[in-house]
Amino acid sequence: MKLKELSQRGGVPIPTIKYYLREGLLPKGDPLGETKADYGDHHLDRLRIIRSLVEIGEVPIAVIRQILAAVDDETVPATVLLATALSALGAGPSSDAAPAGDRTGAESLIAGQGWQVSPGSTAPDQLAAALGALRLVGLPADAAQLAPYTRAALEMAGHQLPLLPDPARREEFAARAVIGAVLYDRLLLALLRLAKENISMRRDGH
Amino acid sequence: MKLKELSQRGGVPIPTIKYYLREGLLPKGDPLGETKADYGDHHLDRLRIIRSLVEIGEVPIAVIRQILAAVDDETVPATVLLATALSALGAGPSSDAAPAGDRTGAESLIAGQGWQVSPGSTAPDQLAAALGALRLVGLPADAAQLAPYTRAALEMAGHQLPLLPDPARREEFAARAVIGAVLYDRLLLALLRLAKENISMRRDGH
């Protein structure tokens, strides 16, 4: 199909598609003369995936580029692809002024759970940063205090992972993992806020 | 104390303090002549709170301003102060292209739990946005599927709220609520990623 048809069927304006092509998110089409190119169903699938990551997941373009690079590298096994996609999402901002992470605490918590960590994962760094900051402000963060959190994390992970498609469909697998993570994270944080408000309202006798 | 001493004891550079004064985060000192002012312990307490929100919580200045305005308005009861502080934190970015929220789904989930929502809370909007997006991408979001999330949210809220100081100490109460929310949220999301990686690694036979 031509660019115009790709744009119509994918629901993405032509200038945006050209931007994705320049940024390497979308592979180039087969050249048809000097200025035109032919696009296949694979382009349409990928365009739809980029669109849902941008519009629903609100994932930054630079992050999508990292995820798609891992998708396209067939030497990356599915487990590492999952970890890479989730690592690319990251843990939000971290300034230079951020306190030092508690590496030892993170490692001992992970070892205590007997959890396997994927090569290249940044999740232990995120955990170390959160633990270091909690310690700094004097909020409890020892293994016993964190038991409800690890339990909840395992239960929710066990709920989310079976929703993923066959890892052989790498593109869809990674995209669903990212969108699922973004949306269920948001859902969880909204519920957590509501639960706090509820407890606080009841305590005040409402 | 003079500005220089406030800076030294609070661990915040003078230009930064002047910025906080201009932005209304820190109340003005008692004037000492034309260009100098006297600052009390209250200024020091507030400066330390702003600093920990900025450096550890990585909370944007505009959000801190909203939270401190609610702290300073004594007509705002503690429950609403808590909800306002957590609402100011928000649920991350939301673009114009974001799908329509599922208001009905959010209301029915909250009613089904019998949860009380604070006046002025934006948490139901966050929940509606997450539910609408999940539905759009075909991820399950009915009450039965969400049971593990609501259970986890209640358990973690019950763990976090007792860590808060007396609500009569409004400034410290709001600051601890915000920092606790930011840090335990980060911790939870890091653990959730690690739990997913662990399940995925084990499935692959590592």
mmCIF file of C-alpha atoms in Angstrom:
data_model
loop_
_atom_site.group_PDB
_atom_site.id
_atom_site.type_symbol
_atom_site.label_atom_id
_atom_site.label_comp_id
_atom_site.label_asym_id
_atom_site.label_seq_id
_atom_site.Cartn_x
_atom_site.Cartn_y
_atom_site.Cartn_z
ATOM 1 C CA MET A 1 0.000 0.000 0.000
ATOM 2 C CA LYS A 2 1.037 3.605 -0.434
ATOM 3 C CA LEU A 3 1.738 6.059 2.385
ATOM 4 C CA LYS A 4 -1.732 7.588 2.079
ATOM 5 C CA GLU A 5 -3.455 4.231 2.555
ATOM 6 C CA LEU A 6 -1.135 3.347 5.458
ATOM 7 C CA SER A 7 -2.111 6.650 7.073
ATOM 8 C CA GLN A 8 -5.837 6.047 6.584
ATOM 9 C CA ARG A 9 -5.847 2.429 7.732
ATOM 10 C CA GLY A 10 -3.528 3.092 10.669
ATOM 11 C CA GLY A 11 -5.367 6.215 11.774
ATOM 12 C CA VAL A 12 -2.105 8.187 11.893
ATOM 13 C CA PRO A 13 -1.501 11.420 9.904
ATOM 14 C CA ILE A 14 1.152 11.278 7.128
ATOM 15 C CA PRO A 15 3.542 13.788 8.800
ATOM 16 C CA THR A 16 3.492 11.648 11.965
ATOM 17 C CA ILE A 17 4.286 8.512 9.946
ATOM 18 C CA LYS A 18 7.183 10.373 8.296
ATOM 19 C CA TYR A 19 8.425 11.305 11.752
ATOM 20 C CA TYR A 20 8.289 7.643 12.879
ATOM 21 C CA LEU A 21 10.197 6.660 9.707
ATOM 22 C CA ARG A 22 12.900 9.279 10.362
ATOM 23 C CA GLU A 23 13.159 8.196 14.007
ATOM 24 C CA GLY A 24 13.563 4.561 12.956
ATOM 25 C CA LEU A 25 10.449 3.367 14.818
ATOM 26 C CA LEU A 26 8.881 2.235 11.574
ATOM 27 C CA PRO A 27 11.036 0.397 8.976
ATOM 28 C CA LYS A 28 11.273 1.988 5.521
ATOM 29 C CA GLY A 29 8.941 0.671 2.813
ATOM 30 C CA ASP A 30 10.085 -0.959 -0.436
ATOM 31 C CA PRO A 31 11.114 1.866 -2.795
ATOM 32 C CA LEU A 32 8.722 2.591 -5.700
ATOM 33 C CA GLY A 33 10.737 5.043 -7.786
ATOM 34 C CA GLU A 34 12.483 8.066 -6.300
ATOM 35 C CA THR A 35 9.962 9.462 -3.843
ATOM 36 C CA LYS A 36 7.402 6.713 -3.217
ATOM 37 C CA ALA A 37 7.488 3.477 -1.280
ATOM 38 C CA ASP A 38 5.309 0.444 -0.801
ATOM 39 C CA TYR A 39 4.192 -0.545 2.723
ATOM 40 C CA GLY A 40 2.983 -3.968 3.839
ATOM 41 C CA ASP A 41 0.804 -5.341 6.612
ATOM 42 C CA HIS A 42 3.832 -5.461 8.882
ATOM 43 C CA HIS A 43 4.088 -1.660 8.638
ATOM 44 C CA LEU A 44 0.415 -1.350 9.483
ATOM 45 C CA ASP A 45 0.746 -3.670 12.516
ATOM 46 C CA ARG A 46 3.727 -1.759 13.796
ATOM 47 C CA LEU A 47 2.057 1.602 13.188
ATOM 48 C CA ARG A 48 -0.950 0.488 15.237
ATOM 49 C CA ILE A 49 1.357 -0.672 18.023
ATOM 50 C CA ILE A 50 3.271 2.630 18.079
ATOM 51 C CA ARG A 51 -0.007 4.512 18.107
ATOM 52 C CA SER A 52 -1.386 2.596 21.075
ATOM 53 C CA LEU A 53 1.897 3.012 22.997
ATOM 54 C CA VAL A 54 1.831 6.779 22.347
ATOM 55 C CA GLU A 55 -1.867 7.461 22.814
ATOM 56 C CA ILE A 56 -2.959 4.972 25.443
ATOM 57 C CA GLY A 57 0.288 4.126 27.220
ATOM 58 C CA GLU A 58 1.576 7.745 26.907
ATOM 59 C CA VAL A 59 5.015 6.189 26.417
ATOM 60 C CA PRO A 60 7.703 8.668 25.237
ATOM 61 C CA ILE A 61 9.058 8.142 21.689
ATOM 62 C CA ALA A 62 12.624 7.546 22.964
ATOM 63 C CA VAL A 63 11.330 4.720 25.154
ATOM 64 C CA ILE A 64 9.339 3.196 22.285
ATOM 65 C CA ARG A 65 12.512 3.259 20.181
ATOM 66 C CA GLN A 66 14.395 1.257 22.834
ATOM 67 C CA ILE A 67 11.592 -1.295 23.129
ATOM 68 C CA LEU A 68 11.266 -1.770 19.351
ATOM 69 C CA ALA A 69 15.041 -2.177 18.998
ATOM 70 C CA ALA A 70 14.857 -5.130 21.420
ATOM 71 C CA VAL A 71 11.808 -6.478 19.535
ATOM 72 C CA ASP A 72 13.732 -6.376 16.242
ATOM 73 C CA ASP A 73 16.844 -8.035 17.679
ATOM 74 C CA GLU A 74 15.878 -11.699 17.369
ATOM 75 C CA THR A 75 18.854 -12.738 19.521
ATOM 76 C CA VAL A 76 17.106 -11.214 22.551
ATOM 77 C CA PRO A 77 15.123 -14.002 24.269
ATOM 78 C CA ALA A 78 11.519 -13.385 25.351
ATOM 79 C CA THR A 79 12.353 -13.074 29.056
ATOM 80 C CA VAL A 80 15.019 -10.447 28.380
ATOM 81 C CA LEU A 81 12.655 -8.717 25.943
ATOM 82 C CA LEU A 82 10.070 -8.453 28.720
ATOM 83 C CA ALA A 83 12.638 -7.117 31.200
ATOM 84 C CA THR A 84 14.009 -4.684 28.603
ATOM 85 C CA ALA A 85 10.548 -3.371 27.788
ATOM 86 C CA LEU A 86 9.713 -2.903 31.480
ATOM 87 C CA SER A 87 13.166 -1.395 32.185
ATOM 88 C CA ALA A 88 12.686 1.104 29.355
ATOM 89 C CA LEU A 89 9.514 2.285 31.053
ATOM 90 C CA GLY A 90 11.716 3.063 34.036
ATOM 91 C CA ALA A 91 10.679 4.299 37.429
ATOM 92 C CA GLY A 92 9.935 7.908 36.640
ATOM 93 C CA PRO A 93 12.250 10.857 37.222
ATOM 94 C CA SER A 94 15.414 10.615 39.281
ATOM 95 C CA SER A 95 17.353 13.815 39.840
ATOM 96 C CA ASP A 96 21.055 14.210 40.581
ATOM 97 C CA ALA A 97 20.043 15.258 44.091
ATOM 98 C CA ALA A 98 18.389 11.854 44.662
ATOM 99 C CA PRO A 99 19.742 10.050 47.740
ATOM 100 C CA ALA A 100 22.107 7.113 47.306
ATOM 101 C CA GLY A 101 20.305 3.836 46.723
ATOM 102 C CA ASP A 102 20.361 0.996 49.218
ATOM 103 C CA ARG A 103 21.958 -1.651 46.971
ATOM 104 C CA THR A 104 22.596 -4.084 49.805
ATOM 105 C CA GLY A 105 19.016 -3.815 51.032
ATOM 106 C CA ALA A 106 17.674 -4.398 47.515
ATOM 107 C CA GLU A 107 19.899 -7.430 46.939
ATOM 108 C CA SER A 108 19.010 -8.958 50.267
ATOM 109 C CA LEU A 109 15.277 -8.415 49.686
ATOM 110 C CA ILE A 110 15.488 -10.045 46.239
ATOM 111 C CA ALA A 111 17.588 -12.947 47.567
ATOM 112 C CA GLY A 112 15.216 -13.354 50.536
ATOM 113 C CA GLN A 113 12.326 -13.801 48.091
ATOM 114 C CA GLY A 114 14.396 -16.189 45.964
ATOM 115 C CA TRP A 115 13.583 -14.047 42.952
ATOM 116 C CA GLN A 116 15.408 -14.444 39.622
ATOM 117 C CA VAL A 117 16.391 -11.160 37.970
ATOM 118 C CA SER A 118 16.715 -10.858 34.206
ATOM 119 C CA PRO A 119 20.107 -9.833 32.741
ATOM 120 C CA GLY A 120 20.123 -6.093 31.995
ATOM 121 C CA SER A 121 17.193 -5.358 34.310
ATOM 122 C CA THR A 122 17.145 -1.980 36.030
ATOM 123 C CA ALA A 123 14.442 -3.055 38.509
ATOM 124 C CA PRO A 124 16.999 -3.753 41.309
ATOM 125 C CA ASP A 125 18.281 -0.151 40.909
ATOM 126 C CA GLN A 126 14.738 1.164 41.209
ATOM 127 C CA LEU A 127 14.201 -0.930 44.309
ATOM 128 C CA ALA A 128 17.527 0.247 45.780
ATOM 129 C CA ALA A 129 16.604 3.899 45.118
ATOM 130 C CA ALA A 130 13.209 3.527 46.815
ATOM 131 C CA LEU A 131 14.703 1.703 49.821
ATOM 132 C CA GLY A 132 17.494 4.300 50.218
ATOM 133 C CA ALA A 133 14.989 7.157 50.142
ATOM 134 C CA LEU A 134 12.631 5.442 52.616
ATOM 135 C CA ARG A 135 15.512 4.895 55.022
ATOM 136 C CA LEU A 136 16.624 8.515 54.650
ATOM 137 C CA VAL A 137 13.221 9.874 55.699
ATOM 138 C CA GLY A 138 12.879 7.287 58.459
ATOM 139 C CA LEU A 139 10.022 5.290 56.933
ATOM 140 C CA PRO A 140 10.092 1.541 57.662
ATOM 141 C CA ALA A 141 11.573 -0.571 54.879
ATOM 142 C CA ASP A 142 12.795 -3.809 56.452
ATOM 143 C CA ALA A 143 11.764 -7.189 55.055
ATOM 144 C CA ALA A 144 8.991 -7.735 57.638
ATOM 145 C CA GLN A 145 7.454 -4.304 56.985
ATOM 146 C CA LEU A 146 7.639 -4.883 53.242
ATOM 147 C CA ALA A 147 5.959 -8.297 53.338
ATOM 148 C CA PRO A 148 2.528 -6.929 52.243
ATOM 149 C CA TYR A 149 4.189 -5.209 49.280
ATOM 150 C CA THR A 150 6.098 -8.261 48.037
ATOM 151 C CA ARG A 151 2.977 -10.404 48.490
ATOM 152 C CA ALA A 152 0.846 -7.938 46.526
ATOM 153 C CA ALA A 153 3.510 -7.634 43.802
ATOM 154 C CA LEU A 154 3.671 -11.409 43.313
ATOM 155 C CA GLU A 155 -0.092 -11.730 43.207
ATOM 156 C CA MET A 156 -0.519 -8.913 40.681
ATOM 157 C CA ALA A 157 2.365 -10.161 38.517
ATOM 158 C CA GLY A 158 0.748 -13.602 38.476
ATOM 159 C CA HIS A 159 -2.436 -11.920 37.327
ATOM 160 C CA GLN A 160 -0.871 -9.792 34.572
ATOM 161 C CA LEU A 161 1.591 -12.176 32.910
ATOM 162 C CA PRO A 162 -0.973 -14.748 31.698
ATOM 163 C CA LEU A 163 -2.679 -11.912 29.789
ATOM 164 C CA LEU A 164 0.338 -11.628 27.461
ATOM 165 C CA PRO A 165 0.241 -13.156 23.959
ATOM 166 C CA ASP A 166 2.682 -15.805 22.686
ATOM 167 C CA PRO A 167 6.250 -14.392 23.090
ATOM 168 C CA ALA A 168 6.998 -15.597 19.534
ATOM 169 C CA ARG A 169 4.846 -12.655 18.396
ATOM 170 C CA ARG A 170 7.594 -10.394 19.750
ATOM 171 C CA GLU A 171 6.154 -7.037 18.716
ATOM 172 C CA GLU A 172 2.725 -7.674 20.153
ATOM 173 C CA PHE A 173 4.168 -9.407 23.225
ATOM 174 C CA ALA A 174 6.377 -6.407 24.122
ATOM 175 C CA ALA A 175 3.677 -3.847 23.358
ATOM 176 C CA ARG A 176 1.071 -5.658 25.481
ATOM 177 C CA ALA A 177 3.576 -6.062 28.324
ATOM 178 C CA VAL A 178 4.278 -2.304 28.270
ATOM 179 C CA ILE A 179 0.673 -1.158 27.930
ATOM 180 C CA GLY A 180 -0.498 -3.650 30.543
ATOM 181 C CA ALA A 181 2.214 -2.459 32.946
ATOM 182 C CA VAL A 182 1.414 1.227 32.386
ATOM 183 C CA LEU A 183 -2.348 0.824 32.752
ATOM 184 C CA TYR A 184 -2.436 -1.640 35.654
ATOM 185 C CA ASP A 185 0.175 0.489 37.472
ATOM 186 C CA ARG A 186 -2.083 3.516 37.067
ATOM 187 C CA LEU A 187 -5.106 1.536 38.170
ATOM 188 C CA LEU A 188 -3.279 0.262 41.237
ATOM 189 C CA LEU A 189 -2.051 3.721 42.286
ATOM 190 C CA ALA A 190 -5.576 5.161 41.857
ATOM 191 C CA LEU A 191 -7.027 2.342 43.994
ATOM 192 C CA LEU A 192 -4.315 2.854 46.601
ATOM 193 C CA ARG A 193 -5.201 6.546 46.873
ATOM 194 C CA LEU A 194 -8.901 5.727 47.126
ATOM 195 C CA ALA A 195 -8.222 3.144 49.825
ATOM 196 C CA LYS A 196 -6.253 5.724 51.828
ATOM 197 C CA GLU A 197 -8.996 8.313 51.466
ATOM 198 C CA ASN A 198 -11.570 5.740 52.534
ATOM 199 C CA ILE A 199 -9.663 4.761 55.688
ATOM 200 C CA SER A 200 -9.011 8.411 56.524
ATOM 201 C CA MET A 201 -12.680 9.405 55.981
ATOM 202 C CA ARG A 202 -13.951 6.551 58.172
ATOM 203 C CA ARG A 203 -11.498 7.423 60.914
ATOM 204 C CA ASP A 204 -12.861 10.979 60.893
ATOM 205 C CA GLY A 205 -16.364 9.532 61.389
ATOM 206 C CA HIS A 206 -17.849 10.239 57.949
ATOM 207 C CA MET B 1 17.681 34.311 62.369
ATOM 208 C CA LYS B 2 18.972 36.015 59.240
ATOM 209 C CA LEU B 3 18.721 34.592 55.738
ATOM 210 C CA LYS B 4 22.316 33.348 55.874
ATOM 211 C CA GLU B 5 21.688 31.318 59.013
ATOM 212 C CA LEU B 6 18.407 29.962 57.617
ATOM 213 C CA SER B 7 20.339 28.821 54.552
ATOM 214 C CA GLN B 8 23.056 27.134 56.619
ATOM 215 C CA ARG B 9 20.732 25.409 59.062
ATOM 216 C CA GLY B 10 18.248 24.358 56.374
ATOM 217 C CA GLY B 11 20.953 23.151 53.969
ATOM 218 C CA VAL B 12 19.442 25.193 51.140
ATOM 219 C CA PRO B 13 21.397 27.858 49.154
ATOM 220 C CA ILE B 14 20.278 31.509 49.562
ATOM 221 C CA PRO B 15 19.185 31.924 45.885
ATOM 222 C CA THR B 16 16.959 28.843 46.245
ATOM 223 C CA ILE B 17 15.401 30.249 49.431
ATOM 224 C CA LYS B 18 14.747 33.536 47.596
ATOM 225 C CA TYR B 19 13.061 31.545 44.845
ATOM 226 C CA TYR B 20 10.819 29.774 47.395
ATOM 227 C CA LEU B 21 9.953 33.184 48.946
ATOM 228 C CA ARG B 22 9.040 34.628 45.525
ATOM 229 C CA GLU B 23 6.961 31.544 44.687
ATOM 230 C CA GLY B 24 5.073 31.837 47.982
ATOM 231 C CA LEU B 25 6.184 28.410 49.250
ATOM 232 C CA LEU B 26 7.930 30.009 52.199
ATOM 233 C CA PRO B 27 6.227 32.888 54.082
ATOM 234 C CA LYS B 28 8.120 36.181 54.239
ATOM 235 C CA GLY B 29 10.194 36.899 57.358
ATOM 236 C CA ASP B 30 9.590 39.811 59.736
ATOM 237 C CA PRO B 31 11.138 42.885 58.091
ATOM 238 C CA LEU B 32 14.382 44.183 59.639
ATOM 239 C CA GLY B 33 14.876 47.489 57.860
ATOM 240 C CA GLU B 34 14.614 47.852 54.079
ATOM 241 C CA THR B 35 16.414 44.774 52.742
ATOM 242 C CA LYS B 36 16.698 42.341 55.639
ATOM 243 C CA ALA B 37 14.218 40.098 57.409
ATOM 244 C CA ASP B 38 14.119 37.877 60.464
ATOM 245 C CA TYR B 39 13.207 34.206 60.097
ATOM 246 C CA GLY B 40 11.942 31.904 62.846
ATOM 247 C CA ASP B 41 11.888 28.163 63.528
ATOM 248 C CA HIS B 42 8.694 27.890 61.530
ATOM 249 C CA HIS B 43 10.589 29.030 58.420
ATOM 250 C CA LEU B 44 13.287 26.464 59.115
ATOM 251 C CA ASP B 45 10.728 23.655 59.539
ATOM 252 C CA ARG B 46 8.994 24.593 56.332
ATOM 253 C CA LEU B 47 12.275 24.919 54.464
ATOM 254 C CA ARG B 48 13.262 21.400 55.515
ATOM 255 C CA ILE B 49 9.880 20.094 54.409
ATOM 256 C CA ILE B 50 10.143 21.776 50.999
ATOM 257 C CA ARG B 51 13.667 20.426 50.617
ATOM 258 C CA SER B 52 12.648 16.845 51.355
ATOM 259 C CA LEU B 53 9.668 17.097 48.983
ATOM 260 C CA VAL B 54 11.945 18.398 46.221
ATOM 261 C CA GLU B 55 14.993 16.215 46.765
ATOM 262 C CA ILE B 56 13.574 12.947 48.011
ATOM 263 C CA GLY B 57 10.008 13.012 46.737
ATOM 264 C CA GLU B 58 11.049 14.745 43.477
ATOM 265 C CA VAL B 59 7.749 16.613 43.725
ATOM 266 C CA PRO B 60 7.405 19.549 41.250
ATOM 267 C CA ILE B 61 7.357 23.064 42.787
ATOM 268 C CA ALA B 62 3.839 23.768 41.422
ATOM 269 C CA VAL B 63 2.556 20.670 43.211
ATOM 270 C CA ILE B 64 4.299 21.654 46.473
ATOM 271 C CA ARG B 65 2.643 25.083 46.222
ATOM 272 C CA GLN B 66 -0.814 23.463 45.989
ATOM 273 C CA ILE B 67 -0.112 21.188 48.953
ATOM 274 C CA LEU B 68 1.228 24.012 51.145
ATOM 275 C CA ALA B 69 -1.780 26.207 50.275
ATOM 276 C CA ALA B 70 -4.053 23.475 51.687
ATOM 277 C CA VAL B 71 -1.766 23.139 54.732
ATOM 278 C CA ASP B 72 -2.020 26.891 55.425
ATOM 279 C CA ASP B 73 -5.801 26.980 55.023
ATOM 280 C CA GLU B 74 -6.905 25.918 58.512
ATOM 281 C CA THR B 75 -10.508 25.503 57.329
ATOM 282 C CA VAL B 76 -9.408 22.418 55.342
ATOM 283 C CA PRO B 77 -9.988 19.360 57.585
ATOM 284 C CA ALA B 78 -7.267 16.697 57.891
ATOM 285 C CA THR B 79 -9.035 14.165 55.653
ATOM 286 C CA VAL B 80 -9.461 16.689 52.869
ATOM 287 C CA LEU B 81 -5.849 17.834 53.406
ATOM 288 C CA LEU B 82 -4.718 14.250 52.866
ATOM 289 C CA ALA B 83 -6.856 13.848 49.747
ATOM 290 C CA THR B 84 -5.708 17.239 48.419
ATOM 291 C CA ALA B 85 -2.055 16.358 48.953
ATOM 292 C CA LEU B 86 -2.470 13.000 47.215
ATOM 293 C CA SER B 87 -4.580 14.560 44.430
ATOM 294 C CA ALA B 88 -1.887 17.186 43.817
ATOM 295 C CA LEU B 89 0.577 14.360 43.214
ATOM 296 C CA GLY B 90 -1.768 13.256 40.461
ATOM 297 C CA ALA B 91 -1.524 10.193 38.329
ATOM 298 C CA GLY B 92 1.232 11.211 35.959
ATOM 299 C CA PRO B 93 0.809 12.625 32.466
ATOM 300 C CA SER B 94 -2.487 12.593 30.623
ATOM 301 C CA SER B 95 -2.476 13.824 27.041
ATOM 302 C CA ASP B 96 -5.378 15.283 25.075
ATOM 303 C CA ALA B 97 -5.326 12.099 23.015
ATOM 304 C CA ALA B 98 -6.067 10.004 26.124
ATOM 305 C CA PRO B 99 -9.140 7.802 25.731
ATOM 306 C CA ALA B 100 -12.371 8.768 27.483
ATOM 307 C CA GLY B 101 -12.500 7.598 31.085
ATOM 308 C CA ASP B 102 -14.926 4.956 32.278
ATOM 309 C CA ARG B 103 -16.763 7.064 34.893
ATOM 310 C CA THR B 104 -19.549 4.547 35.371
ATOM 311 C CA GLY B 105 -17.072 1.703 35.879
ATOM 312 C CA ALA B 106 -15.105 3.747 38.419
ATOM 313 C CA GLU B 107 -18.217 4.743 40.363
ATOM 314 C CA SER B 108 -19.547 1.204 40.436
ATOM 315 C CA LEU B 109 -16.164 -0.171 41.588
ATOM 316 C CA ILE B 110 -15.971 2.419 44.397
ATOM 317 C CA ALA B 111 -19.593 1.796 45.417
ATOM 318 C CA GLY B 112 -19.033 -1.982 45.277
ATOM 319 C CA GLN B 113 -16.179 -1.601 47.754
ATOM 320 C CA GLY B 114 -18.270 0.713 49.918
ATOM 321 C CA TRP B 115 -15.426 3.222 49.827
ATOM 322 C CA GLN B 116 -15.868 6.825 50.997
ATOM 323 C CA VAL B 117 -14.295 9.411 48.691
ATOM 324 C CA SER B 118 -13.040 12.741 50.015
ATOM 325 C CA PRO B 119 -14.594 15.951 48.619
ATOM 326 C CA GLY B 120 -12.359 17.377 45.877
ATOM 327 C CA SER B 121 -10.537 14.101 45.298
ATOM 328 C CA THR B 122 -9.305 13.400 41.774
ATOM 329 C CA ALA B 123 -8.701 9.707 42.508
ATOM 330 C CA PRO B 124 -12.029 8.618 40.925
ATOM 331 C CA ASP B 125 -10.959 10.410 37.692
ATOM 332 C CA GLN B 126 -7.645 8.579 37.731
ATOM 333 C CA LEU B 127 -9.446 5.302 38.254
ATOM 334 C CA ALA B 128 -11.915 6.108 35.438
ATOM 335 C CA ALA B 129 -9.031 6.960 33.080
ATOM 336 C CA ALA B 130 -7.212 3.688 33.834
ATOM 337 C CA LEU B 131 -10.406 1.619 33.447
ATOM 338 C CA GLY B 132 -11.316 3.342 30.161
ATOM 339 C CA ALA B 133 -7.855 2.686 28.728
ATOM 340 C CA LEU B 134 -7.827 -0.955 29.864
ATOM 341 C CA ARG B 135 -11.195 -1.521 28.214
ATOM 342 C CA LEU B 136 -10.001 0.162 25.013
ATOM 343 C CA VAL B 137 -7.037 -2.207 24.637
ATOM 344 C CA GLY B 138 -9.140 -5.224 25.647
ATOM 345 C CA LEU B 139 -7.439 -5.881 28.981
ATOM 346 C CA PRO B 140 -9.755 -7.268 31.689
ATOM 347 C CA ALA B 141 -11.028 -4.667 34.151
ATOM 348 C CA ASP B 142 -14.242 -6.014 35.665
ATOM 349 C CA ALA B 143 -14.740 -6.164 39.428
ATOM 350 C CA ALA B 144 -13.823 -9.870 39.708
ATOM 351 C CA GLN B 145 -10.580 -9.391 37.741
ATOM 352 C CA LEU B 146 -9.685 -6.363 39.817
ATOM 353 C CA ALA B 147 -10.230 -8.075 43.176
ATOM 354 C CA PRO B 148 -6.477 -8.695 43.752
ATOM 355 C CA TYR B 149 -5.788 -4.998 43.097
ATOM 356 C CA THR B 150 -8.426 -3.651 45.467
ATOM 357 C CA ARG B 151 -7.334 -6.136 48.137
ATOM 358 C CA ALA B 152 -3.681 -5.106 47.747
ATOM 359 C CA ALA B 153 -4.600 -1.406 47.781
ATOM 360 C CA LEU B 154 -6.548 -1.749 51.034
ATOM 361 C CA GLU B 155 -3.777 -3.728 52.683
ATOM 362 C CA MET B 156 -1.057 -1.259 51.682
ATOM 363 C CA ALA B 157 -3.173 1.760 52.631
ATOM 364 C CA GLY B 158 -3.731 0.175 56.047
ATOM 365 C CA HIS B 159 0.033 -0.187 56.327
ATOM 366 C CA GLN B 160 0.912 3.362 55.266
ATOM 367 C CA LEU B 161 -1.659 5.503 57.081
ATOM 368 C CA PRO B 162 -0.628 4.588 60.643
ATOM 369 C CA LEU B 163 2.875 5.879 59.798
ATOM 370 C CA LEU B 164 1.519 9.440 59.526
ATOM 371 C CA PRO B 165 2.016 11.929 62.369
ATOM 372 C CA ASP B 166 -0.813 13.681 64.234
ATOM 373 C CA PRO B 167 -2.955 15.544 61.624
ATOM 374 C CA ALA B 168 -2.900 18.585 63.936
ATOM 375 C CA ARG B 169 0.710 19.036 62.785
ATOM 376 C CA ARG B 170 -0.672 19.877 59.369
ATOM 377 C CA GLU B 171 2.577 20.704 57.597
ATOM 378 C CA GLU B 172 4.385 17.554 58.695
ATOM 379 C CA PHE B 173 1.255 15.426 58.225
ATOM 380 C CA ALA B 174 0.835 16.509 54.588
ATOM 381 C CA ALA B 175 4.538 16.253 53.794
ATOM 382 C CA ARG B 176 4.830 12.743 55.257
ATOM 383 C CA ALA B 177 1.682 11.651 53.409
ATOM 384 C CA VAL B 178 3.152 12.877 50.119
ATOM 385 C CA ILE B 179 6.665 11.505 50.621
ATOM 386 C CA GLY B 180 5.307 8.192 51.905
ATOM 387 C CA ALA B 181 2.999 7.921 48.887
ATOM 388 C CA VAL B 182 5.774 8.747 46.402
ATOM 389 C CA LEU B 183 8.318 6.368 47.918
ATOM 390 C CA TYR B 184 6.055 3.406 48.672
ATOM 391 C CA ASP B 185 4.514 3.762 45.180
ATOM 392 C CA ARG B 186 8.006 3.551 43.680
ATOM 393 C CA LEU B 187 8.891 0.619 45.878
ATOM 394 C CA LEU B 188 5.709 -1.206 44.901
ATOM 395 C CA LEU B 189 6.225 -0.665 41.163
ATOM 396 C CA ALA B 190 9.854 -1.870 41.417
ATOM 397 C CA LEU B 191 8.715 -5.002 43.290
ATOM 398 C CA LEU B 192 5.964 -5.585 40.741
ATOM 399 C CA ARG B 193 8.518 -5.475 37.900
ATOM 400 C CA LEU B 194 10.842 -7.820 39.773
ATOM 401 C CA ALA B 195 7.974 -10.237 40.441
ATOM 402 C CA LYS B 196 7.120 -10.267 36.718
ATOM 403 C CA GLU B 197 10.742 -10.873 35.740
ATOM 404 C CA ASN B 198 10.959 -13.674 38.281
ATOM 405 C CA ILE B 199 7.849 -15.455 36.995
ATOM 406 C CA SER B 200 8.990 -15.002 33.391
ATOM 407 C CA MET B 201 12.527 -16.304 34.118
ATOM 408 C CA ARG B 202 11.192 -19.371 35.918
ATOM 409 C CA ARG B 203 8.809 -20.124 33.092
ATOM 410 C CA ASP B 204 11.755 -20.072 30.697
ATOM 411 C CA GLY B 205 13.508 -22.646 32.875
ATOM 412 C CA HIS B 206 16.240 -20.446 34.378
#
